[in-house]
XYZ file of C-alpha atoms in Angstrom:
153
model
C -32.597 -67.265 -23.883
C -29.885 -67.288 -20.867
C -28.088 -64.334 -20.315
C -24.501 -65.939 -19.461
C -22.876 -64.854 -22.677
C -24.966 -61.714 -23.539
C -23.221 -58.067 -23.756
C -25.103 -55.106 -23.209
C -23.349 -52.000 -24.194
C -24.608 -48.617 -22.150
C -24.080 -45.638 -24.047
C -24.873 -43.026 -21.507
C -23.212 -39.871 -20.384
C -25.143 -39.647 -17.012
C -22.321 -41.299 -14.665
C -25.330 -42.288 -11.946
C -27.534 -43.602 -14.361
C -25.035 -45.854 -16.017
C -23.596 -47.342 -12.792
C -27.273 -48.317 -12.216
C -27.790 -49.480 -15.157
C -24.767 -51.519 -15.112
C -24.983 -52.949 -11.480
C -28.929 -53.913 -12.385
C -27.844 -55.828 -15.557
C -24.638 -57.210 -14.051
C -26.745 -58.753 -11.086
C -28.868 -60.254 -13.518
C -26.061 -61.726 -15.240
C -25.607 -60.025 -18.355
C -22.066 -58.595 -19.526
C -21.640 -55.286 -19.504
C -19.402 -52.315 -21.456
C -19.626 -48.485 -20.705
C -19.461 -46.095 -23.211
C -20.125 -42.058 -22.056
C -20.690 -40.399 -25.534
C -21.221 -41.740 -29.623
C -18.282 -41.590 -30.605
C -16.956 -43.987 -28.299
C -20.470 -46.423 -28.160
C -19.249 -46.471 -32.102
C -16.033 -47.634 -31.905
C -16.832 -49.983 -28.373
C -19.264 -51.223 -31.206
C -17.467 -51.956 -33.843
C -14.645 -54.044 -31.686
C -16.725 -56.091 -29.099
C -19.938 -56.158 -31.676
C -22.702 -55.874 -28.095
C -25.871 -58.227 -28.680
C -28.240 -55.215 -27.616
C -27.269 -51.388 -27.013
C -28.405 -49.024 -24.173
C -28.838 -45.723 -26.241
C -29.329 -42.458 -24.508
C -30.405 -39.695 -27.007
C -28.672 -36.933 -25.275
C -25.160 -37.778 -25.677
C -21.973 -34.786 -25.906
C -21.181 -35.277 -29.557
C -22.794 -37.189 -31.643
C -26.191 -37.407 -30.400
C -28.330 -41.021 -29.906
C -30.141 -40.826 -33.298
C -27.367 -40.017 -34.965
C -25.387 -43.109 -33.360
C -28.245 -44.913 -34.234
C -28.084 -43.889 -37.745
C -24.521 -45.010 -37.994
C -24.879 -48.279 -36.409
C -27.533 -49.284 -38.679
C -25.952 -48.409 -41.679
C -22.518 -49.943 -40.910
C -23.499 -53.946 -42.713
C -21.052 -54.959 -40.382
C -22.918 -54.126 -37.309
C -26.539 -53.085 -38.391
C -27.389 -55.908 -36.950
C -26.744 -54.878 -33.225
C -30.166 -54.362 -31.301
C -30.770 -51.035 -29.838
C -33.100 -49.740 -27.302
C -33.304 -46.335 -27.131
C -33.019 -45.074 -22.930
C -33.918 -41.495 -22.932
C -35.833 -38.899 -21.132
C -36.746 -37.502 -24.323
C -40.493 -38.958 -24.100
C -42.898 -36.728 -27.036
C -44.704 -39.121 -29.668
C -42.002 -37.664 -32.070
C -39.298 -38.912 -30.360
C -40.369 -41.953 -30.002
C -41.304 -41.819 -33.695
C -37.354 -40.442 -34.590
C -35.990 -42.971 -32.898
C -37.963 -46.266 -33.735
C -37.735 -44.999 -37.748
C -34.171 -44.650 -37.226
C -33.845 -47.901 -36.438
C -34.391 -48.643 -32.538
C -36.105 -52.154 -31.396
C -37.641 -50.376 -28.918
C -37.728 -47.057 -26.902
C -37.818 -46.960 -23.014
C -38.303 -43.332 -21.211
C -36.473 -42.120 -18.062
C -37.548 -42.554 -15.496
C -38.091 -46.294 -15.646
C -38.114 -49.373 -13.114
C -35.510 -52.238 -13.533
C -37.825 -54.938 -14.280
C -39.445 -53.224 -16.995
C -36.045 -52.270 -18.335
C -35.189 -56.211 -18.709
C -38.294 -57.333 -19.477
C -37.718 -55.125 -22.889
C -34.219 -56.357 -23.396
C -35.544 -59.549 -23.244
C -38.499 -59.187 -25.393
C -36.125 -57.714 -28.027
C -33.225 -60.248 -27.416
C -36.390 -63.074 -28.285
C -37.450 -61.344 -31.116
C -33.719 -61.427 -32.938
C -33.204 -65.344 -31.658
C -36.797 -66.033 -33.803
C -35.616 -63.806 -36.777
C -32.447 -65.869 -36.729
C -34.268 -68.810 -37.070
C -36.630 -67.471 -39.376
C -34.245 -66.276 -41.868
C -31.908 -69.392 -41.457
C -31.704 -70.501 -45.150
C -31.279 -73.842 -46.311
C -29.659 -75.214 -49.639
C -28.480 -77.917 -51.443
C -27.391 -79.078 -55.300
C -28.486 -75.579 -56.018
C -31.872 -75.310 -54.651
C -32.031 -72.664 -51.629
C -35.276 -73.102 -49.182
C -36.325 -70.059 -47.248
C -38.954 -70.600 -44.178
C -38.681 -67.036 -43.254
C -40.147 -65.808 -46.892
C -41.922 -68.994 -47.497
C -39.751 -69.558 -50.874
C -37.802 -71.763 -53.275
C -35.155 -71.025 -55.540
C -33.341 -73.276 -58.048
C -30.276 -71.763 -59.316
C-alpha cells in the first residue's frame, strides 16, 4: 500500500512528541493532522475521517480509552484504525486498550521504524479485510468470500 493519500491523525498533548511524530511520518510521505486532546481528535475525526489514528492515553480531557471508546462506537467512523502511542506500558493497559478497540498498542519510548512498520502492518491488515468482506450479488443471490457464504433472497 503507498502512502501518497494516507492521513494519520496524532492525538497527542506532548507538543515535542507530536512534532516528531509528525515530521517522521511527513518525511515518509504520509498526511498528517494534529490534534492535542479528545475532544478535538473527535471532532478532527469526524470531519477529515483519518485512515489510522495516533492515540496517546494520557490526554487533558477525555482520556485515550475513552476516545477510543467513542470512535468505535460512532458507525460512522468505527471504522478508523487506531494505534494506541502511550507510555502507559503494564499488561493491563495494553489489555484496556486493545479490548477497547485499538489495532495495536506501541509504548513510549519507541524508534521510528518500528512506529511505521506497525502503521503499516495495520494499514495491510484493513486493505485485506476490505477485500475480504467485499460482497458480491446479483438477481438476488449475495456471495460472501470473507464468511465463505451464499444467500438467495
Amino acid at each position: 500500500m503507498g502512502k501518497k493519500g494516507i492521513t494519520i491523525l496524532i492525538i497527542e498533548d506532548e507538543p515535542d512528541i507530536s512534532e516528531l511524530i509528525e515530521y517522521s511520518l511527513t518525511q515518509s510521505g504520509y498526511s498528517i493532522i494534529v490534534s492535542d486532546n479528545g475532544e478535538n481528535g473527535i471532532e478532527v475525526t469526524r470531519k477529515h475521517s483519518p485512515d489510522l489514528i495516533l492515540l496517546d492515553l494520557m490526554l487533558p480531557g477525555i482520556n485515550g480509552i475513552d476516545v477510543c471508546r467513542i470512535l468505535k462506537n460512532d458507525k460512522d467512523i468505527s471504522d478508523v484504525s487506531i494505534i494506541m502511542l502511550t507510555a502507559l506500558g503494564q499488561e493491563e493497559d495494553i489489555i484496556k486498550g486493545l479490548e477497547t478497540g485499538a489495532d495495536d498498542y506501541v509504548t513510549k519510548p519507541f524508534s521510528f521504524p518500528v512506529l511505521e512498520a506497525r502503521i503499516q502492518s495495520v494499514l495491510r491488515r484493513v486493505k485485506n479485510d476490505n477485500i475480504e468482506n467485499d460482497k458480491v450479488s446479483n438477481s438476488g443471490i449475495v456471495i460472501s468470500a470473507r464468511k465463505r457464504e451464499v444467500a438467495i433472497d
